[in-house]
Coordinates of C-alpha atoms and ligand atoms in Angstrom, one line a residue:
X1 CA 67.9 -81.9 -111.1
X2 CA 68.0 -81.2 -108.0
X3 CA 70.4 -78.5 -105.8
X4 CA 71.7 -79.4 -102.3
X5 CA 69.6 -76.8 -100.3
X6 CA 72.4 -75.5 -98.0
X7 CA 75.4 -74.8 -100.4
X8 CA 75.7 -71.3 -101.3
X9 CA 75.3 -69.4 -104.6
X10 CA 78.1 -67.2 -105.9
X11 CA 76.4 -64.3 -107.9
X12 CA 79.2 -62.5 -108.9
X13 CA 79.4 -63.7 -112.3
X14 CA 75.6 -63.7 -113.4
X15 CA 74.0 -60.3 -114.5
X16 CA 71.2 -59.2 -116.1
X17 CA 71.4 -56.6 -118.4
X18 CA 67.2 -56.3 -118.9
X19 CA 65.5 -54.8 -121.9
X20 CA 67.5 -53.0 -125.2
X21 CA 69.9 -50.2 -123.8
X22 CA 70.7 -49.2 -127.7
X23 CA 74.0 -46.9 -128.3
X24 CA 77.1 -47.6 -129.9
X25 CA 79.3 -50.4 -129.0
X26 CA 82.6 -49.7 -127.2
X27 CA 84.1 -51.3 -129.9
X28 CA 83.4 -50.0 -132.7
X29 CA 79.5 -50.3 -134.2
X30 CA 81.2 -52.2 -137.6
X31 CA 81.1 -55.5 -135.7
X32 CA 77.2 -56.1 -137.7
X33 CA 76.1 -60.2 -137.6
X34 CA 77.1 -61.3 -140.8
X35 CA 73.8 -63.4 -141.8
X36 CA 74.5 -66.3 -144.0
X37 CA 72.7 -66.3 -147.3
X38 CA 69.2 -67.8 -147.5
X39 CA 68.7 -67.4 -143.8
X40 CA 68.4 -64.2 -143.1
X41 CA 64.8 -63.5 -142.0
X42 CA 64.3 -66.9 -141.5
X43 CA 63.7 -67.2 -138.3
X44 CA 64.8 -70.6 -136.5
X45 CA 66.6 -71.5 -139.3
X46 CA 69.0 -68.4 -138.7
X47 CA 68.7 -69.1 -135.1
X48 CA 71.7 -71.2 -134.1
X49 CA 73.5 -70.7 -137.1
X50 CA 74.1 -67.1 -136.6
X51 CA 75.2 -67.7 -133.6
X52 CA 78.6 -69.8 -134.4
X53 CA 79.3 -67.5 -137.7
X54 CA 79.4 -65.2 -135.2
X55 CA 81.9 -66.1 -133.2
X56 CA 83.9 -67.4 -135.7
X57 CA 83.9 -64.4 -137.5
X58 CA 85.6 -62.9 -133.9
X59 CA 87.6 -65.2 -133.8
X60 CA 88.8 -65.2 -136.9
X61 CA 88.5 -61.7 -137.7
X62 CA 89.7 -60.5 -134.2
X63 CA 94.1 -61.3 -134.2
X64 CA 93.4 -64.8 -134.6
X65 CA 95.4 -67.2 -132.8
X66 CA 93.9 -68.8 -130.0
X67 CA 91.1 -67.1 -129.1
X68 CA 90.1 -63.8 -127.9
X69 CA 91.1 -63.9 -124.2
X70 CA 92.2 -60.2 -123.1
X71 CA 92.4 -56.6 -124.6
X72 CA 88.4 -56.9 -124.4
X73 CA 87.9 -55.2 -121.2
X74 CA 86.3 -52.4 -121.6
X75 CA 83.2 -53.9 -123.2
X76 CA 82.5 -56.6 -120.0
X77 CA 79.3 -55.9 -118.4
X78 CA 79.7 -53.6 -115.6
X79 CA 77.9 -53.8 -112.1
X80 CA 76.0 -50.5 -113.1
X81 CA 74.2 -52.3 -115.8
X82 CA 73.2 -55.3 -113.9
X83 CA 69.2 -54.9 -112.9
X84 CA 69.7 -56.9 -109.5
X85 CA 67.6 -59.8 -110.7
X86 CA 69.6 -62.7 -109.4
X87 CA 70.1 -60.2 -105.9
X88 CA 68.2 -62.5 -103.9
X89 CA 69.8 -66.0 -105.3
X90 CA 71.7 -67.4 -102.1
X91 CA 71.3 -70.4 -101.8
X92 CA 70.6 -74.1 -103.1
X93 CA 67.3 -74.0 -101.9
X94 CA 66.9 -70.8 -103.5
X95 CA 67.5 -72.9 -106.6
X96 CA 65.7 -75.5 -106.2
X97 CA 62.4 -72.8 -105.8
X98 CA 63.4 -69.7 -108.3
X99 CA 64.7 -71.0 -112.4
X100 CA 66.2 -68.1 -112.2
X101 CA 68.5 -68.6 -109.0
X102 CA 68.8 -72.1 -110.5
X103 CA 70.9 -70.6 -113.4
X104 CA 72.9 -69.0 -110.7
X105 CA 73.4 -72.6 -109.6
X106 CA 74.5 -74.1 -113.0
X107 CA 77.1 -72.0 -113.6
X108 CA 78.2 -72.5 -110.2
X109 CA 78.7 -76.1 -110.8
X110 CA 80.1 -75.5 -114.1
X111 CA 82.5 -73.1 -113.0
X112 CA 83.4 -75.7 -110.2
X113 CA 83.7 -78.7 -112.2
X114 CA 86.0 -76.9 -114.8
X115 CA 88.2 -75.7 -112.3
X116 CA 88.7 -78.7 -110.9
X117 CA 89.5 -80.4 -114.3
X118 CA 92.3 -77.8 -115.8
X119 CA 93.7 -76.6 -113.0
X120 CA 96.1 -73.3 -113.8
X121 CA 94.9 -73.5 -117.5
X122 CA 91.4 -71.9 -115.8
X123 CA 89.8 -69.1 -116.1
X124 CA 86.4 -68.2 -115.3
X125 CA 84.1 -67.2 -118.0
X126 CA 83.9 -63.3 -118.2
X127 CA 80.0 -63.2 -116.8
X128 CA 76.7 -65.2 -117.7
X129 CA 74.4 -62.1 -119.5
X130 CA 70.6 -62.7 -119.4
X131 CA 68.5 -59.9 -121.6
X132 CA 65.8 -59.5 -123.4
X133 CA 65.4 -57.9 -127.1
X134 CA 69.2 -56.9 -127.5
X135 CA 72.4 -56.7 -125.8
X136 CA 76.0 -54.8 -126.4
X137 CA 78.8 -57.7 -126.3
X138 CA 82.8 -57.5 -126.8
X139 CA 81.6 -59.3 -130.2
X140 CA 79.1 -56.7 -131.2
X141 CA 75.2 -55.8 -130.8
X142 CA 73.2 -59.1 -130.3
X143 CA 69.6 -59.2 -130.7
X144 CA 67.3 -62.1 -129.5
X145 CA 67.5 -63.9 -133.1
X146 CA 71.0 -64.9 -132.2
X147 CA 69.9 -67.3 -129.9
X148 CA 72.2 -68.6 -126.4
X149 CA 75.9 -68.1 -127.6
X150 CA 79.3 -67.4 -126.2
X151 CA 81.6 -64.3 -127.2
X152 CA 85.5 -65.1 -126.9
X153 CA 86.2 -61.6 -127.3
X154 CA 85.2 -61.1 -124.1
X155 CA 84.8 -64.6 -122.6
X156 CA 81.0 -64.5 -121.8
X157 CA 77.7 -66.5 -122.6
X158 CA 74.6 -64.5 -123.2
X159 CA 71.3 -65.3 -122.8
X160 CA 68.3 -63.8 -123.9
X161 CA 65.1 -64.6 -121.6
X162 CA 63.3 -65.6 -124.5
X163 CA 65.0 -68.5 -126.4
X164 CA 63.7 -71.1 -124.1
X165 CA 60.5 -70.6 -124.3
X166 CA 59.6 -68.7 -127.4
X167 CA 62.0 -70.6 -129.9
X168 CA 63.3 -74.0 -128.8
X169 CA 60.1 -75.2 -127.3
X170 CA 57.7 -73.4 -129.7
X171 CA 59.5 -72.5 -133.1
X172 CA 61.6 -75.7 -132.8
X173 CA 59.3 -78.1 -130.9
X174 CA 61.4 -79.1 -128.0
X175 CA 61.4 -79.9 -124.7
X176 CA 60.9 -78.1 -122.2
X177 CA 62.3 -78.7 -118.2
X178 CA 65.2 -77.2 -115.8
X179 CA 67.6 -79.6 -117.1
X180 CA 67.0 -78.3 -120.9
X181 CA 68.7 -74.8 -119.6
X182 CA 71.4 -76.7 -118.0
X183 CA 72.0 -78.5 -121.3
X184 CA 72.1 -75.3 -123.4
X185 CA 74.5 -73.5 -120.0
X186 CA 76.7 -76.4 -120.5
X187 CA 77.1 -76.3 -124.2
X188 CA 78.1 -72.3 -124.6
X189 CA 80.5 -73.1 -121.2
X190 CA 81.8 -75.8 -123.4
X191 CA 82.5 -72.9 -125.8
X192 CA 85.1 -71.2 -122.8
X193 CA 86.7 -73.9 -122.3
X194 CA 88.0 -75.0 -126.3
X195 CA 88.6 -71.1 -126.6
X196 CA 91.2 -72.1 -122.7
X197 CA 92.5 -74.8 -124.5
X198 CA 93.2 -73.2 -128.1
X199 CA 90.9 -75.3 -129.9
X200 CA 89.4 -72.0 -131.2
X201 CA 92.9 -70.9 -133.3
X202 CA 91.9 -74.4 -135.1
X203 CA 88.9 -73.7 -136.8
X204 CA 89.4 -73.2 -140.2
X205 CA 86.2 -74.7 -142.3
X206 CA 83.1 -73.4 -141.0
X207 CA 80.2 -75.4 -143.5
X208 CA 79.8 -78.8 -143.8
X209 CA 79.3 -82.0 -141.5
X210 CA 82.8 -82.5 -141.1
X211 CA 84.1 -78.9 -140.8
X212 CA 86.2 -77.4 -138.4
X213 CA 83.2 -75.6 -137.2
X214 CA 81.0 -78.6 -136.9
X215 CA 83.6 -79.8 -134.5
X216 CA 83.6 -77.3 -132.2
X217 CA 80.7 -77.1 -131.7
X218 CA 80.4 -81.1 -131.0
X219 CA 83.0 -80.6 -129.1
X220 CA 81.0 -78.1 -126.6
X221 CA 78.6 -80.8 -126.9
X222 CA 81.1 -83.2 -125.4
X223 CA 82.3 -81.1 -122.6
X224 CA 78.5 -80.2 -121.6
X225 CA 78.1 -84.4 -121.1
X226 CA 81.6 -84.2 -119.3
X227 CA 79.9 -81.7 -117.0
X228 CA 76.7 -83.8 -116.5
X229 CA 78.6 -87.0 -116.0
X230 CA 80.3 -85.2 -112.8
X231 CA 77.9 -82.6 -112.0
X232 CA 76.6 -84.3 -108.8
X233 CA 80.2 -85.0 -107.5
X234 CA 81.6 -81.3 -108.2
X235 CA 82.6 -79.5 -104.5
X236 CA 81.6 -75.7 -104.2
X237 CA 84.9 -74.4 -103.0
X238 CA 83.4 -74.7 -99.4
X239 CA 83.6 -78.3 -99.8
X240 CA 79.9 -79.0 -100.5
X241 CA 78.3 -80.5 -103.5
X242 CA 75.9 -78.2 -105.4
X243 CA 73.9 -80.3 -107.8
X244 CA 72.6 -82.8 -105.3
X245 CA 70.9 -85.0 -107.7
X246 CA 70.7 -85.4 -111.6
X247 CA 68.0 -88.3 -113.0
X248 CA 67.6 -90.3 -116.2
X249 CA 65.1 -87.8 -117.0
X250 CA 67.3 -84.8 -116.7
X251 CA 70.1 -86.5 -119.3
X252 CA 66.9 -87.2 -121.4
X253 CA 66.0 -84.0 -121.3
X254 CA 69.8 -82.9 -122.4
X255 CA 69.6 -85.6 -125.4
X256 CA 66.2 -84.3 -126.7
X257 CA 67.6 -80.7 -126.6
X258 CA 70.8 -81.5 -128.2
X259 CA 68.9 -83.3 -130.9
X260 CA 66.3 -80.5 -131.4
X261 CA 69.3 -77.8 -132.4
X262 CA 70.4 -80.3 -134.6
X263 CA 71.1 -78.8 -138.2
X264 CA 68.8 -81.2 -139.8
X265 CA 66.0 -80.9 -137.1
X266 CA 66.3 -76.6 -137.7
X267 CA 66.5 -77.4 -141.4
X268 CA 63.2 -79.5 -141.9
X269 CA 61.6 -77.1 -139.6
X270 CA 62.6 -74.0 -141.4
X271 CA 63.0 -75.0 -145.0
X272 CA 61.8 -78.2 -145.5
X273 CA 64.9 -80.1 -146.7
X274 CA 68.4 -81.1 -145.2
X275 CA 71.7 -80.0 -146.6
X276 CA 74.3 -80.7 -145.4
X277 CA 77.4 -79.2 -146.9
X278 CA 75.8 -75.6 -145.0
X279 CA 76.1 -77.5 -141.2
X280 CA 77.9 -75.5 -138.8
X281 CA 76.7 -77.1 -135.6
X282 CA 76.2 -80.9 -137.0
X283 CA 72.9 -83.1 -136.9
X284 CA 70.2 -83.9 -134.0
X285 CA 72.2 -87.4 -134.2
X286 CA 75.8 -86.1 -133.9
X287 CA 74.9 -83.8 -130.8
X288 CA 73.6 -86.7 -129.1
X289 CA 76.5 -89.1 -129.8
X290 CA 78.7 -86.5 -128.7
X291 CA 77.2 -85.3 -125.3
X292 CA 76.5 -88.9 -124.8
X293 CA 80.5 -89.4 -125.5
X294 CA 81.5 -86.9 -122.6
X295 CA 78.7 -88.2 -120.4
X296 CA 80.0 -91.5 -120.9
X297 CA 84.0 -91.0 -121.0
X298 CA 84.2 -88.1 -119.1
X299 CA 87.1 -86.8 -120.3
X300 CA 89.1 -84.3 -122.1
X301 CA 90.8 -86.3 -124.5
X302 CA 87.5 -88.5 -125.3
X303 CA 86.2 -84.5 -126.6
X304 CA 88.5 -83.6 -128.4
X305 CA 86.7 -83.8 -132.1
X306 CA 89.6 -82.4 -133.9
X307 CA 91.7 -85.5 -133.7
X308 CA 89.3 -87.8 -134.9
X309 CA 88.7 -88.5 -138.4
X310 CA 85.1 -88.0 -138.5
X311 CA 82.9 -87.0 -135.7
Ligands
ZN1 ZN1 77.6 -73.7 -129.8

C-alpha cells in the first residue's frame, strides 16, 4: 500500500487517548464486559469474541432498534484527552514514512469511500481511539483483552496499540504488514456502516455459524473488501486520490488476517478443538470468502449476509 504523497490528512477524527486514565464512566460503571463462559482468562480465545458480545450486548441492551446513533454524547472522546500523537500527520507522504500517520490515512480513505457510496445516509464514525492498557467508551471500560472493536453507542472504533503486535501476530500467529491494519480498520468501519444502515436492529442470534451475529460480522468483512476493491480510486474531498496504490500482496495480506481471526483458527489456538455452535465471528474460511465477495462485487447489496440463506 502505498499513499499519494501530496494529498492531505484530515486528523480531526483520530485521537489517542494514551495509557489507563481509570475513573468512572460517564455512563454509568454497570456497563462490565460480560465474558462468555469458558473464555474468560483465556486469553486469545476471549480476544475477538468479547469484542462482538460486547457490542451486541449495547446494542441490544441499549433501546434497541437500530443501533445506538445519538444520546451518547457526552462520553465521545474530547480534544483534552487526545495526547497529540497523530499532531504531526499531514500529509500522504507523512503516511507513507510514519504507521502511525498511515492510520490517519486509512480512515481517510474509508471515510471518503463511504461517503461517496451512501450519500445522505452518512455519517462519519464518532472518532478512531488508539490506547494502550484501557480506555472509557460510550459502551463501557475496555481493556486491551477486548481486542480492535467498534462501539455503536457512540459510533467509534478503538484501538489499543498492542493488538497488532502482541496478539495477532504473536498469540495468534499472523501476519504482520501495513495492509494487515488496514484490513482490521476496514472491518470495525464495516461495523459503522451496518449500524447506518440498520443492519444492527437485526441481530438477534449471537452463537453459531449461521447466527445473526456471525453475519454481521461477515458482513463487516464484506464491506472492508468493498473498501479495498475501490480504495485506490476514492477522491479526498479535494479531488485527489489518497491510497495511490494497493498490490496483490496487500489483499494477501487482508486474506491471511481475515483468516487468522477466524473462530476456528482462535479456537485450535486456544483450546485445541473447534465448535462451532459458540461462533460469533465465523471461520478463517468464511472471512475470506466474504472479504473476497466485496473485493470482488463491490457492492452493497453483494454484503448484505442477512438475505442470504447461508453465508
Ligand atoms: Zn467485528
Amino acid at each position: 500500500m502505498r499513499f499519494n504523497p501530496k494529498a492531505r490528512l484530515d486528523r480531526s477524527r483520530v485521537k489517542d487517548v494514551g495509557g489507563s486514565r481509570g475513573g468512572g464512566l460517564p455512563g454509568g460503571s454497570s456497563r462490565g464486559l460480560p465474558i462468555p463462559g469458558g473464555m474468560a482468562g483465556g486469553g486469545i480465545g476471549g480476544v475477538i469474541v468479547i469484542v462482538l458480545i460486547f457490542v451486541l450486548s449495547q446494542v441490544l441492551g441499549g433501546g434497541g432498534g437500530g443501533g445506538g446513533l445519538g444520546g451518547y454524547t457526552t462520553s465521545r472522546i474530547s480534544d483534552a484527552q487526545d495526547t497529540g500523537r497523530y499532531d504531526g500527520c499531514e500529509t500522504g507522504a507523512d503516511a507513507n514514512e510514519n504507521p502511525d500517520c498511515a492510520r490517519v490515512a486509512v480512515e481517510n480513505s474509508l471515510t471518503d469511500f463511504w461517503d461517496g457510496e451512501l450519500g445522505g445516509k452518512f455519517e462519519a464514525e464518532g472518532a478512531l481511539v488508539t490506547f494502550t492498557g484501557s480506555v472509557n467508551t460510550g459502551c463501557g471500560t475496555a481493556g486491551s483483552e477486548v481486542g480492535p472493536f467498534y462501539c455503536p453507542a457512540d459510533t467509534s472504533i478503538y484501538l489499543d496499540d498492542g493488538f497488532f503486535e502482541e496478539v495477532l501476530a504473536r498469540q495468534l500467529g499472523g501476519p504482520r504488514g501495513g495492509f494487515v491494519e488496514a484490513y482490521v480498520l476496514a472491518h470495525e468501519y464495516g461495523h459503522h456502516i451496518s449500524n447506518l444502515l440498520g443492519f444492527f436492529g437485526q441481530v438477534r442470534t449471537q452463537q453459531g455459524p449461521q447466527s445473526d451475529a456471525v453475519r454481521l460480522e461477515l458482513q463487516a468483512d464484506c464491506y472492508a473488501g468493498m473498501w479495498a476493491k475501490h480504495a485506490t480510486q476514492t477522491e479526498d474531498s479535494q479531488g485527489e486520490v489518497l491510497i495511490a496504490e494497493l498490490t496483490e500482496e496487500d489483499l494477501d495480506l487482508a486474506l491471511e488476517a481475515a483468516a487468522t481471526v477466524g473462530d476456528d483458527r482462535i479456537q485450535e489456538k486456544a483450546q485445541g478443538t473447534v465448535n462451532e455452535e459458540s461462533w460469533t465471528h465465523g471461520s478463517a474460511a468464511m472471512r475470506k470468502t466474504w472479504f473476497a465477495t466485496g473485493y470482488q462485487q463491490g457492492s452493497l447489496d453483494a454484503c448484505d449476509t442477512f438475505s442470504v440463506p447461508r453465508v
